[in-house]
Structure formats: structure tokens, C-alpha cells
XYZ file of C-alpha atoms in Angstrom:
689
model
C 156.317 56.214 182.885
C 155.158 59.577 181.818
C 154.377 61.812 178.959
C 157.911 63.228 179.068
C 158.943 60.048 177.233
C 157.410 61.453 174.019
C 159.630 64.516 173.808
C 163.353 65.144 173.908
C 165.436 64.879 177.022
C 165.509 68.669 177.370
C 161.725 68.589 177.492
C 161.819 65.727 179.951
C 164.107 67.770 182.195
C 161.793 70.772 182.029
C 158.698 68.713 182.780
C 160.362 66.921 185.671
C 161.530 70.165 187.256
C 158.158 71.788 186.599
C 156.060 69.090 188.181
C 158.492 68.553 191.058
C 156.761 71.351 192.924
C 153.353 69.830 192.192
C 154.552 66.538 193.634
C 155.569 68.215 196.852
C 152.348 70.222 197.212
C 149.599 67.935 195.862
C 147.987 65.505 198.332
C 147.910 61.729 197.720
C 150.028 61.738 194.578
C 152.545 59.343 196.026
C 153.421 58.166 199.494
C 156.216 56.227 201.082
C 154.814 53.317 203.034
C 157.318 51.439 205.198
C 157.081 47.694 204.921
C 155.982 45.663 207.865
C 159.501 44.531 208.451
C 161.019 47.992 208.751
C 160.384 47.924 212.451
C 162.881 45.150 212.738
C 165.684 47.217 211.288
C 167.430 47.116 214.553
C 167.670 43.343 214.589
C 171.124 42.117 215.422
C 173.007 40.730 212.485
C 173.563 37.058 212.016
C 176.965 35.485 212.186
C 178.470 34.987 208.778
C 178.357 31.555 207.188
C 181.499 29.758 206.205
C 179.716 28.675 203.049
C 179.355 32.180 201.647
C 181.619 33.907 199.176
C 184.227 36.326 200.595
C 185.671 39.523 199.203
C 188.865 41.342 200.172
C 188.861 44.594 198.293
C 186.589 47.369 197.199
C 185.319 48.089 193.716
C 187.516 49.519 191.039
C 186.720 52.157 188.520
C 185.398 50.784 185.242
C 186.639 51.849 181.848
C 183.478 53.428 180.673
C 183.471 56.946 182.101
C 183.668 57.926 185.750
C 180.480 58.713 187.588
C 179.777 61.652 189.824
C 179.666 60.377 193.388
C 176.950 62.809 194.410
C 173.474 61.595 195.275
C 170.096 63.259 195.434
C 171.053 65.112 198.617
C 173.612 67.230 196.740
C 173.336 70.985 196.606
C 171.068 72.761 194.103
C 174.075 74.311 192.454
C 175.783 70.982 191.843
C 172.599 69.374 190.536
C 171.872 72.286 188.205
C 175.432 72.220 186.916
C 175.271 68.471 186.196
C 171.890 68.774 184.501
C 173.036 71.690 182.362
C 176.149 69.828 181.310
C 174.010 67.122 179.732
C 171.493 69.429 178.033
C 173.300 69.640 174.690
C 173.689 65.867 174.503
C 170.071 65.443 175.391
C 168.935 67.783 172.653
C 171.103 66.035 170.090
C 169.506 62.712 170.772
C 165.850 63.598 170.952
C 163.508 60.817 171.954
C 160.428 61.608 169.914
C 158.040 58.705 169.754
C 158.216 56.412 166.774
C 155.739 53.832 165.717
C 157.004 50.413 166.965
C 156.565 48.920 163.516
C 158.728 51.593 161.826
C 162.389 51.025 161.153
C 163.279 54.700 161.585
C 163.738 56.396 164.921
C 166.254 57.581 167.377
C 167.667 56.041 170.475
C 165.248 55.095 173.221
C 165.584 56.334 176.779
C 165.329 53.888 179.618
C 162.366 53.852 182.023
C 162.661 56.387 184.817
C 164.378 55.479 188.054
C 162.301 55.338 191.223
C 163.598 58.716 192.260
C 162.419 60.106 188.921
C 158.975 58.685 189.584
C 158.948 60.156 193.069
C 159.839 63.547 191.607
C 157.530 63.519 188.596
C 154.055 61.945 188.830
C 153.895 60.766 185.249
C 150.961 58.741 183.932
C 151.617 55.131 182.996
C 150.168 55.358 179.517
C 153.615 56.030 178.096
C 155.625 53.739 180.308
C 157.917 52.307 177.642
C 160.502 53.891 175.433
C 159.726 53.801 171.736
C 161.219 51.285 169.290
C 164.086 52.877 167.368
C 165.632 52.240 163.998
C 168.344 50.384 165.877
C 165.811 47.531 166.118
C 167.209 45.961 162.982
C 170.675 46.129 164.518
C 169.509 44.013 167.433
C 168.557 41.312 164.956
C 172.105 41.401 163.594
C 173.249 39.811 166.829
C 171.258 36.682 166.118
C 169.882 34.942 163.060
C 166.217 35.685 162.643
C 165.086 32.137 163.169
C 161.817 31.424 164.940
C 161.904 29.169 168.011
C 159.196 26.538 167.849
C 158.127 24.131 170.573
C 156.065 20.976 170.761
C 152.773 20.988 172.580
C 152.546 17.234 172.890
C 152.426 15.262 176.130
C 155.630 15.076 178.123
C 156.923 12.031 179.936
C 158.144 12.365 183.546
C 161.741 11.737 184.568
C 163.095 12.104 181.044
C 165.892 14.431 180.024
C 166.701 15.752 176.567
C 167.438 18.776 174.421
C 169.625 20.307 171.756
C 172.918 22.139 171.634
C 173.266 25.655 170.237
C 175.392 26.279 167.167
C 178.481 28.456 167.053
C 178.369 31.959 165.638
C 180.802 34.559 164.458
C 181.260 37.801 166.341
C 178.804 40.332 164.904
C 179.612 43.884 163.938
C 176.763 46.198 164.840
C 176.610 49.667 163.277
C 176.039 52.606 165.538
C 172.545 54.037 165.783
C 171.895 57.277 163.918
C 169.292 59.814 165.026
C 166.235 60.251 162.849
C 163.887 63.208 162.312
C 161.450 63.838 165.098
C 157.981 62.357 164.826
C 154.784 64.175 165.828
C 153.834 63.886 169.466
C 151.214 61.149 169.921
C 147.731 61.600 171.233
C 146.973 59.839 174.516
C 143.615 58.091 174.933
C 141.861 57.316 178.199
C 140.362 53.841 177.958
C 138.792 53.267 181.356
C 137.040 55.343 183.949
C 138.223 55.723 187.532
C 134.886 54.349 188.734
C 135.365 51.071 186.850
C 138.869 50.576 188.175
C 138.015 51.459 191.769
C 135.356 48.746 191.841
C 137.489 46.080 190.170
C 140.958 46.485 191.674
C 140.702 45.822 195.382
C 144.395 44.876 195.740
C 145.420 48.348 194.538
C 147.077 50.918 196.737
C 145.428 52.517 199.728
C 145.321 56.329 199.580
C 148.604 57.799 200.786
C 148.926 60.413 203.508
C 148.705 64.050 202.599
C 152.080 65.348 201.446
C 153.345 68.441 203.278
C 154.251 71.636 201.397
C 157.363 71.420 199.272
C 160.622 71.829 201.154
C 164.203 72.322 199.999
C 165.090 68.582 200.357
C 162.221 67.698 198.003
C 163.569 70.037 195.330
C 167.090 68.701 195.857
C 165.805 65.160 195.437
C 164.003 66.149 192.212
C 167.155 67.758 190.810
C 169.243 64.770 191.850
C 166.819 62.389 190.168
C 166.994 64.348 186.921
C 170.772 64.306 187.092
C 170.833 60.545 187.676
C 168.529 59.991 184.708
C 170.613 62.178 182.387
C 173.725 60.411 183.660
C 172.277 57.006 182.780
C 171.214 58.326 179.353
C 174.740 59.568 178.708
C 176.139 56.151 179.649
C 173.719 54.465 177.256
C 174.688 56.758 174.384
C 178.360 56.043 174.987
C 177.703 52.314 175.179
C 175.618 52.296 171.985
C 178.265 54.257 170.101
C 180.877 51.668 171.076
C 178.996 48.572 169.927
C 181.281 48.262 166.883
C 184.200 47.632 169.182
C 183.845 45.402 172.251
C 185.443 46.890 175.347
C 187.094 44.294 177.566
C 186.573 45.086 181.254
C 188.599 42.230 182.734
C 192.083 41.075 181.871
C 190.979 37.499 182.546
C 190.382 35.859 179.138
C 187.979 33.363 180.735
C 185.560 35.261 182.983
C 182.901 33.355 184.913
C 179.501 34.785 185.856
C 176.813 33.170 188.014
C 173.388 34.816 187.813
C 170.988 33.655 190.542
C 167.309 34.463 190.164
C 164.925 34.050 193.092
C 161.332 34.730 192.093
C 159.085 36.973 194.192
C 161.500 37.646 197.077
C 160.981 40.654 199.361
C 164.375 41.923 200.499
C 162.812 43.496 203.593
C 161.628 40.073 204.785
C 165.046 38.585 204.098
C 166.711 41.279 206.209
C 164.128 40.921 208.973
C 165.228 37.334 209.638
C 168.878 37.033 210.772
C 168.687 33.312 209.969
C 169.102 34.211 206.271
C 172.836 34.261 206.934
C 174.111 33.350 203.449
C 171.901 35.945 201.791
C 173.193 38.651 204.103
C 176.793 37.486 203.746
C 176.524 38.055 199.994
C 175.196 41.545 200.722
C 178.127 42.227 203.055
C 180.711 41.123 200.502
C 179.158 42.869 197.488
C 177.175 45.907 196.378
C 173.405 45.893 196.868
C 170.571 47.868 195.315
C 167.272 47.908 197.160
C 165.436 48.762 193.959
C 161.835 49.271 192.843
C 159.988 48.708 189.569
C 157.106 51.039 190.438
C 155.548 52.137 187.165
C 156.209 48.763 185.516
C 154.069 45.658 185.682
C 154.834 43.246 188.529
C 153.955 40.090 186.572
C 156.736 37.498 186.416
C 157.316 36.896 182.699
C 157.507 40.595 181.718
C 159.938 41.210 184.583
C 162.150 38.204 183.814
C 162.133 39.132 180.136
C 163.356 42.578 181.210
C 166.133 40.976 183.256
C 167.156 38.524 180.525
C 167.036 40.911 177.541
C 167.977 44.301 179.010
C 164.761 45.918 177.704
C 161.623 46.540 179.735
C 158.663 44.258 179.078
C 156.666 47.290 178.016
C 159.062 47.682 175.093
C 159.438 43.996 174.201
C 155.676 43.463 174.328
C 155.642 40.719 176.983
C 152.368 41.339 178.819
C 151.680 38.163 180.812
C 153.052 34.700 181.599
C 152.346 33.202 178.170
C 155.663 32.299 176.573
C 155.856 33.956 173.129
C 158.873 32.515 171.264
C 158.823 35.212 168.570
C 159.686 37.859 171.191
C 163.266 36.622 171.443
C 163.858 36.751 167.715
C 163.275 40.506 167.926
C 164.760 40.989 171.413
C 167.694 38.576 171.905
C 168.211 37.131 175.372
C 171.467 37.354 177.284
C 172.143 33.779 176.105
C 171.609 34.769 172.463
C 173.816 37.827 172.860
C 176.638 35.914 174.532
C 176.549 33.117 171.958
C 176.571 35.638 169.105
C 179.456 37.573 170.640
C 181.605 34.557 171.522
C 180.387 31.028 170.917
C 183.191 29.692 173.124
C 181.321 30.926 176.221
C 179.655 27.981 177.942
C 176.098 29.147 178.675
C 173.903 27.173 181.060
C 170.359 27.735 182.383
C 168.745 25.798 185.230
C 165.136 26.575 186.121
C 162.048 25.043 187.710
C 159.570 27.183 185.782
C 159.115 26.031 182.190
C 158.734 29.604 180.889
C 162.220 30.501 182.119
C 163.686 27.341 180.581
C 161.889 28.167 177.322
C 163.332 31.711 177.304
C 166.834 30.284 177.718
C 166.091 27.841 174.901
C 164.542 30.580 172.731
C 165.937 32.784 170.005
C 168.183 31.673 167.177
C 171.185 30.921 169.411
C 169.912 29.441 172.691
C 171.929 28.499 175.743
C 174.289 25.550 175.327
C 172.812 23.688 178.295
C 169.155 24.172 179.314
C 167.913 22.173 182.308
C 164.246 22.312 183.253
C 163.359 20.750 186.609
C 159.611 20.562 187.111
C 157.767 20.128 190.372
C 158.704 16.932 192.182
C 155.706 14.704 192.841
C 154.224 15.405 196.260
C 156.339 18.535 196.749
C 153.405 20.897 197.301
C 155.515 23.751 198.673
C 158.209 23.464 195.969
C 161.060 23.306 198.495
C 162.381 19.941 197.290
C 162.138 21.180 193.726
C 164.183 24.256 194.662
C 166.703 21.887 196.247
C 166.993 20.066 192.922
C 167.783 23.366 191.188
C 170.453 24.002 193.804
C 171.945 20.551 193.232
C 172.025 21.194 189.485
C 173.791 24.494 190.005
C 176.434 23.048 192.312
C 177.157 20.236 189.839
C 177.492 22.675 186.921
C 179.871 24.932 188.859
C 181.986 21.999 190.013
C 182.289 20.736 186.420
C 182.955 24.182 184.879
C 186.021 24.314 182.633
C 188.398 27.021 183.919
C 189.916 27.382 180.446
C 186.694 28.729 178.881
C 184.343 31.536 179.931
C 181.292 30.279 181.846
C 177.858 31.835 182.293
C 175.379 30.049 184.554
C 171.809 31.193 185.273
C 170.099 29.445 188.182
C 166.402 30.180 188.802
C 164.341 29.288 191.927
C 160.532 29.532 191.950
C 159.774 28.210 195.460
C 159.608 31.558 197.277
C 157.096 32.944 194.775
C 154.965 29.792 194.884
C 154.696 29.967 198.673
C 153.802 33.630 198.435
C 150.894 32.706 196.170
C 149.817 29.784 198.320
C 150.078 31.401 201.749
C 150.919 35.128 201.427
C 154.137 37.109 201.631
C 153.883 37.528 205.416
C 153.211 33.843 206.122
C 155.503 31.409 207.964
C 155.581 29.289 204.809
C 156.965 32.233 202.807
C 159.644 32.754 205.476
C 160.472 29.038 205.368
C 160.843 29.173 201.585
C 163.303 32.070 201.970
C 165.268 30.062 204.536
C 165.290 27.054 202.225
C 166.611 29.212 199.403
C 169.220 30.691 201.769
C 170.470 27.181 202.541
C 170.727 26.393 198.821
C 172.528 29.694 198.301
C 175.070 28.738 200.947
C 175.713 25.408 199.243
C 176.126 27.144 195.878
C 178.588 29.632 197.370
C 180.491 26.706 198.891
C 180.751 25.186 195.403
C 181.988 28.510 194.016
C 184.604 28.881 196.770
C 185.832 25.320 196.245
C 186.109 25.822 192.475
C 187.972 29.122 192.914
C 190.387 27.543 195.388
C 191.065 24.633 193.025
C 191.488 26.688 189.844
C 192.713 30.101 190.981
C 189.965 31.669 188.839
C 187.202 34.031 189.986
C 183.410 34.059 189.669
C 181.253 37.173 189.564
C 177.952 36.562 191.351
C 174.789 38.503 190.509
C 171.535 37.890 192.366
C 168.190 39.420 191.391
C 164.457 39.126 191.905
C 161.666 40.081 189.519
C 159.121 41.549 191.981
C 157.975 41.302 195.569
C 154.827 39.910 197.165
C 151.719 41.146 198.908
C 151.626 40.098 202.577
C 148.166 38.548 202.366
C 147.171 35.330 200.645
C 145.702 35.846 197.197
C 146.876 37.057 193.818
C 150.256 37.917 195.322
C 151.515 40.452 192.800
C 150.572 42.225 189.612
C 149.683 45.629 191.041
C 151.675 48.589 192.374
C 151.907 48.346 196.155
C 155.458 48.780 197.513
C 155.438 45.144 198.659
C 154.937 44.116 195.016
C 157.246 46.608 193.292
C 160.146 45.917 195.661
C 163.139 44.296 193.918
C 166.880 44.017 194.446
C 170.127 43.553 192.540
C 173.256 42.271 194.323
C 176.672 42.037 192.618
C 179.771 40.464 194.133
C 183.340 40.213 192.883
C 186.178 41.586 195.043
C 188.099 42.699 191.946
C 185.242 44.757 190.486
C 182.568 45.730 193.005
C 182.802 47.483 196.348
C 182.335 45.505 199.551
C 179.356 46.299 201.765
C 178.145 49.134 199.534
C 174.617 50.287 198.696
C 173.856 51.658 195.225
C 170.285 52.742 194.586
C 170.921 53.452 190.891
C 170.853 49.775 189.915
C 167.725 48.433 188.212
C 166.783 44.888 187.251
C 166.991 45.837 183.559
C 170.726 46.475 184.071
C 171.512 42.767 184.521
C 171.985 41.783 180.860
C 174.193 44.773 179.916
C 176.255 44.057 183.050
C 176.758 40.425 182.028
C 177.747 41.462 178.514
C 180.256 43.969 179.883
C 181.780 41.387 182.215
C 182.453 39.151 179.206
C 183.857 42.082 177.209
C 180.910 42.181 174.819
C 178.727 45.020 173.535
C 175.597 46.082 175.428
C 172.155 45.147 174.068
C 171.055 47.191 171.076
C 167.978 49.324 171.877
C 168.203 48.195 175.493
C 166.984 50.135 178.495
C 169.640 49.125 181.018
C 173.253 50.085 181.571
C 176.110 48.066 183.004
C 176.277 48.551 186.760
C 180.069 48.648 186.391
C 179.460 52.206 185.145
C 177.409 53.226 188.190
C 179.970 52.983 190.970
C 179.664 56.741 191.486
C 176.370 55.985 193.221
C 177.962 53.782 195.890
C 177.244 54.648 199.501
C 178.989 53.026 202.473
C 177.107 52.607 205.741
C 178.951 52.569 209.051
C 181.231 49.586 209.332
C 178.846 47.235 211.114
C 176.162 44.773 210.089
C 173.327 46.585 211.838
C 173.990 49.822 209.949
C 173.970 47.985 206.610
C 170.647 46.337 207.434
C 169.151 49.601 208.677
C 170.138 51.604 205.610
C 168.790 48.978 203.238
C 165.500 48.826 205.156
C 165.332 52.634 205.192
C 165.855 52.701 201.412
C 163.081 50.151 200.898
C 160.763 52.162 203.155
C 161.130 55.279 200.987
C 159.557 53.576 197.982
C 155.849 54.245 197.797
C 153.097 53.981 195.234
C 153.431 55.588 191.811
C 150.966 58.300 190.837
C 147.286 57.344 190.824
C 147.162 57.327 187.023
C 149.902 54.702 186.874
C 148.162 52.593 189.501
C 144.861 52.634 187.638
C 146.346 52.009 184.181
C 148.632 49.196 185.321
C 145.872 47.622 187.390
C 143.554 47.519 184.397
C 146.383 46.115 182.284
C 147.062 43.345 184.816
C 143.415 42.278 184.835
C 143.021 42.433 181.044
C 146.245 40.564 180.285
C 145.712 37.887 182.939
C 142.494 36.647 181.331
C 144.094 35.174 178.162
C 146.856 33.667 180.294
C 144.367 31.799 182.469
C 142.437 30.692 179.357
C 145.727 29.490 177.854
C 146.678 27.554 180.982
C 143.265 25.974 181.481
C 143.038 24.860 177.856
C 146.462 23.216 177.900
C 145.892 21.490 181.227
C 142.491 20.192 180.124
C 143.783 18.860 176.818
C 146.755 17.256 178.609
C 144.344 15.499 180.969
C 142.266 14.281 178.037
C 145.413 13.036 176.313
C 146.355 11.074 179.425
C 142.919 9.430 179.406
C 143.219 8.737 175.693
C 146.462 6.868 176.317
C 144.737 4.365 178.596
C 143.944 0.832 177.450
C 140.184 1.094 177.999
C 138.955 1.360 174.427
C 135.677 3.285 174.880
C 137.065 5.821 177.367
C 140.162 6.288 175.271
C 138.085 6.847 172.142
C 135.849 9.439 173.814
C 138.864 11.321 175.124
C 140.494 11.386 171.710
C 137.309 12.696 170.141
C 137.018 15.433 172.780
C 140.571 16.764 172.453
C 140.118 18.598 169.159
C 136.935 20.556 170.011
C 138.299 21.461 173.469
C 141.488 22.765 171.902
C 139.539 24.694 169.264
C 137.223 26.309 171.816
C 140.212 27.202 173.964
C 142.055 28.741 171.020
C 139.054 30.858 170.054
C 138.624 32.038 173.641
C 142.328 32.880 173.804
C 142.226 34.898 170.585
C 139.176 36.863 171.708
C 140.588 37.735 175.113
C 144.119 38.306 173.849
C 143.005 40.867 171.258
C 141.375 42.886 174.039
C 144.440 42.424 176.251
C 146.816 43.646 173.549
C 144.709 46.737 172.883
C 144.534 47.574 176.593
C 148.261 46.954 176.916
C 149.041 49.268 174.030
C 146.843 52.038 175.394
C 148.461 51.727 178.831
C 152.055 52.028 177.690
C 153.161 48.722 176.114
C 154.688 49.988 172.882
C 155.621 46.445 171.867
C 152.057 45.100 172.120
C 151.042 43.049 169.067
C 147.911 41.138 168.106
C 149.680 38.920 165.561
C 150.469 36.054 165.567
C 146.779 35.645 166.226
C 146.596 32.086 167.560
C 148.046 30.999 170.851
C 151.623 29.695 170.858
C 152.438 26.143 171.819
C 153.146 25.744 175.535
C 156.811 25.298 176.506
C 157.911 21.706 176.100
C 160.956 19.585 175.421
C 161.287 16.349 173.419
C 160.568 13.266 175.479
C 163.313 11.024 174.065
C 166.868 11.407 175.397
C 169.556 11.823 172.772
C 172.746 10.977 174.657
C 172.816 9.570 178.205
C 175.393 10.844 180.659
C 175.093 8.983 183.944
C 176.859 11.429 186.285
C 175.106 14.541 185.027
C 171.757 12.776 184.922
C 172.138 11.683 188.532
C 172.536 15.330 189.500
C 169.632 16.297 187.278
C 167.020 13.635 187.880
C 168.557 11.136 190.271
C 167.857 8.160 188.014
C 170.996 7.804 185.911
C 169.503 9.142 182.678
C 170.637 12.335 181.036
C 171.588 14.419 178.050
C 174.643 16.577 177.549
C 172.596 19.431 176.090
C 169.210 19.999 177.730
C 167.203 18.385 180.486
C 163.678 17.656 181.446
C 162.952 16.060 184.814
C 159.368 15.327 185.785
C 156.002 16.584 184.620
C 155.700 20.079 183.101
C 154.111 22.683 185.320
C 152.537 26.101 184.867
C 153.865 28.692 187.302
C 152.098 31.931 188.149
């Protein structure tokens, strides 16, 4: 996320080409470190599961401009011609930095692709694109109503919630360019000596890079072309926001988005027992992606997935849920509800932050179901099973006469990575458990499609990877942590058995909006992957070749430049402190509240007296550490960092009294016959990492 972000795209092209040679000739700038599982690339493929979704045709061209099928191994002449063709457009839409609080500015570029980072060792201090004057247009999608939550005690095995209101289809004016702003001054805030002593999980020095060769220059030119191509797509998409472009003839499209937290694709591919996972890869298009240069903390990454804008732009810096974020940056649920309130939007999650995001903004999801950790389920596998059961029930009950969007989120893989390490047997077991749930979900999809004659589009994504060893797990920039993936499957839209390395996790929300015929996010960083089919590559027609090419792609992703590693490492440490203070304070006050609710008068009285000072001390500690965290975040590339609101937000929570009981749905949700038609809450709230 380099300094080229602060000048126009022509300047960015010049800088990238200029420093491409330095990348090839300078030692230890970046290195490609194969994952531990790459040695198993030759593993025989598993037999396909009858429970997985099937596809019968390749992808079709989308409406929004054909893509050049060339990749980074194209000739110099082709790459130069493509880059030159975009130069005029790039100059016309200069990306000079604007202050994030200003309402004037031009369109923001998206964060660089991994191949851009490999070609141009840009410092991380300018990771995010700047906020443009189109920011106010984003708010036109949703009413600017703050989402508030209760911080009171929650009762286990209770389900409740509220239903979103309908909205009219918004008309969003196109973004106009604004005069260029002066180039900002970068400030170094920490010394290399401080970081080297405090960030042990950071990258090991990479091997010395050999002198630049022709393939390196071709890769640099190809990366620039890909970036300019994505920028051109974004400009076209932004210009068409006044008129929704319908991709599918089906008036009632159905999209299932599956999120699996902290999953390393290389470890999935290394175990042939993950048959359902691999079957989805075989029947769809897969990106073995990387978020190197972006933080690998969960909430910023999921906010990127669910808004279409990188966390560095939205200002999400840690796992504290900040409800005001989604008033400024509408979620995919907000955007869908604003575009067409007839779309049935559902979110099922076993991390309360994800449920709160779905329930955030002025137009939340219609149906939000939070399933917290089941008592005694220390490895979260039973809790993941409950999420799977929810998802199957929602799909089975989906109305084929209305559009349906379902988001299903599983936290178990990430939790086992934290508890035991990403290379542990427990982590592998959690992946297998998720694979079984995936197979059951795909069975439900197949049964629904057979009964209705309608089609689902399936998207599966992860937010980050995991370190192999037990410990913090993620938050830094090793390839194990920055590894991500995006898989899309629909035989009428996406190619079968293809690999497309242009996809990024930030492309998920614009893809969903396109599938429903809606406009892309305003000021977003992603593009619809339906526009990127020119990047499709087709391995030899056998399972082993598909596995090998995906593992080879993962192995090419290394560390970002040393400046990015240091800056993002310092940011992770600084922003984690207020999160841990926030979590400890809320857990302690919840424990005191539980004691206060007991019948023993003296103990109850003492607990009640202690709650207020504990909460006050915790709030003061949060404010002090959060101010430092926001300053560090801003100086390391988070353009959306903000100190105000000053006090900590209320932790995610749902009302404890059910509004309307629905026996069948509640049985699927909590297994006790209680339920609500709008939102759910099953069990005690939990804080995920």
C-alpha cells in the first residue's frame, strides 16, 4: 500500500515500472515462501461427494465490458499497449489524496493486487485509498440512522430481534472529479529497533533475490495492466450507479455467501478428505488470493468483505464492533435492502461481531441469527454444526418467488487455530467438520433447486489464514496469515474448474450487488468478479492438476516489503490493546452482574457497588489506549481512523425477551421450541478473537 496511492494513476504506473527493477535486484525486499503443505501438491484427489453442488457449463461473458484474457506472462509489447491504452483515463481521474473528513475529492483507487505488491515494494503508511466526495452518495443508499445496542446481561437459550423496514430504490448521482490536493507528508512513527524487539511473529528474512530477469519485468507490466484494468472497471461501474444493470434474466436470484474464518486453503487442499470443499472448487472458479499489505485481523477483514471497502478506508482497526462505521459505509445487507426491499436477507453467525454487523446500519438484514458457543463445546465444532443446521433450514424454507440472500458464518476453524495452531490436528479436524457441514448445506441447495427449478449462486470466502504454531494466530504479514480465497459457483455464470487470481475478498459485496442487478458500492474498493472472467485459467482436465496449480499459486505469495511488515506489525500491537481492555472490562462487569443477581444479600450488594467503578476504570483505560491506537493506525495507512466517539461502544447484544415464537424455526435455531421470526439469540454471548 504505497506512496503511489497519493498521486494519479499515471504516476502510479511510472512508479511501479520504475521500482520494478529495484524489486528484482534488491535483496530481502520480498520473498515467496511455499507453505508447509505445498509438498503435498501431488496428493491424489478425493472422490467427489454426492452432497456437493454440480455445474454443467462454463462461465458466460458478463455485460460490463470484456476483459483481456492475458495474464502477467504476456509479452512486453502487449502489456505496454494495454497500459498505454488506459493512461488517458487514468490521468482524467487523478487520485490525489483528500482529507477523510472533507466532502470533496475524486474517486478512490482500490488497494493493489498481490502482483502489484510483488512488483512494487510500497510502504504500508499509505495502504488505503482516500475518502472521496462520493462519500455522501454512499449515505444516500441508507438513512443515516445510528445503530445502538444494549450492553446489559443476556439470558441463554433465548431468541429475539427486529425486522428491517422497507426502502425505496435510491438514485445515486455519479461521482465528479475534484481539483487535486497537495501531496501529503509521510511521518515515521517508530524505529526499526523497537519493532524488531517487539514483533517476534513477524516475517523471517527472505532469501536474496537474483538479478532482474525478463519474466520479472513481464510480471511487473502485467500487474500494472491488471490494476489499470480493475480501475477502469470501477470507473465504469461508478458511472452506472444511476441505472442498475441486471446481470441475470431471473427476476428472483438467490445467493448463498459462506464465510469460514481463518481457513488456510493450502491445508484444505493437502487433505483429500475435504471432499465437499474441493468439489465446490471443481464446479466453480477459485482465487487463491492474498491480502498482504492489509491487516490480518478478523473484524477489519470481514468489514472489507461485507462492505466492499478495505478496513483501512472504513477505519475498522480491531475486533471492537463500532456501529457508527456502517452508517458511513453500508453493509451488503444495507445496500440490498436499499436497492430492493423485497430481497429476503438473512445472516447466521456464531461470532457476535458478525451478527452485529448484519444487524447494523439503518437497514439491517431481515433475519439475523446469532448462535453463541454451546456450553461445554470447547472446540466450537458443535456450535459450527448449529450454524450449519440454521443454514440448511433457511435454504429449505426459502421462497422461490422472491430473491434470497443468505450469509452463513463459521468461526470454529479460526478458534481451533488460536487454541492449537494452524498446523495442529485440531485445526485439521475443524476443517473436516466444516467440510461436512458444507456438504450438508450443498445437499440442501441441490434439493431446493430440484424442487423449485431455481438456481443458487454460491460464494465462499475467508478473511485471513493462520500461523502454523500455537499463539496469536494472525495479525501480522506472514504468507500463512495473509492467505485468503474466494470461490464462486453457478453453472450459468462462472466457469467450471477455473482459477482466477484477480479476485480479492473486497470484491464480494460488489459481486453480490451485481448478481441481484443492483449498483456497486459507492466509494468501494472492489469490483464484481463477473467482470474479471478474462483472468480465468484452466488447468489440465484432472483433479491433481487443479490442486497443484492452486498450491503453486499460494506458494508464490510471500511477505510484503519490510516497511509494510514493520508498520502493520506496530499497528496490530497498538490496536489490539484497546480491544483486550474492552473485552476484559465487559467480561468482568458481566461476571459482577451475575453475582449481583444472586439471592445472597451481602454478596449481591457488594457486586452491585463494584460494577460502576469497574466499568468507569475500564472505560478510561479504553479511551487512553484507543487514542494511541487511532493515531498509530492513521500514521500507518488507516485513512478512516477516528478518535471520536471517544468512549467505548456498547458490546454487541440482543434483547433477551422473545417477541413472537415460531416453534419450527426455533427448533432449528436453539432446539428448545422457542423462536422469533426476525432475529435470534441462542446461548450466552461470546467474544471471538
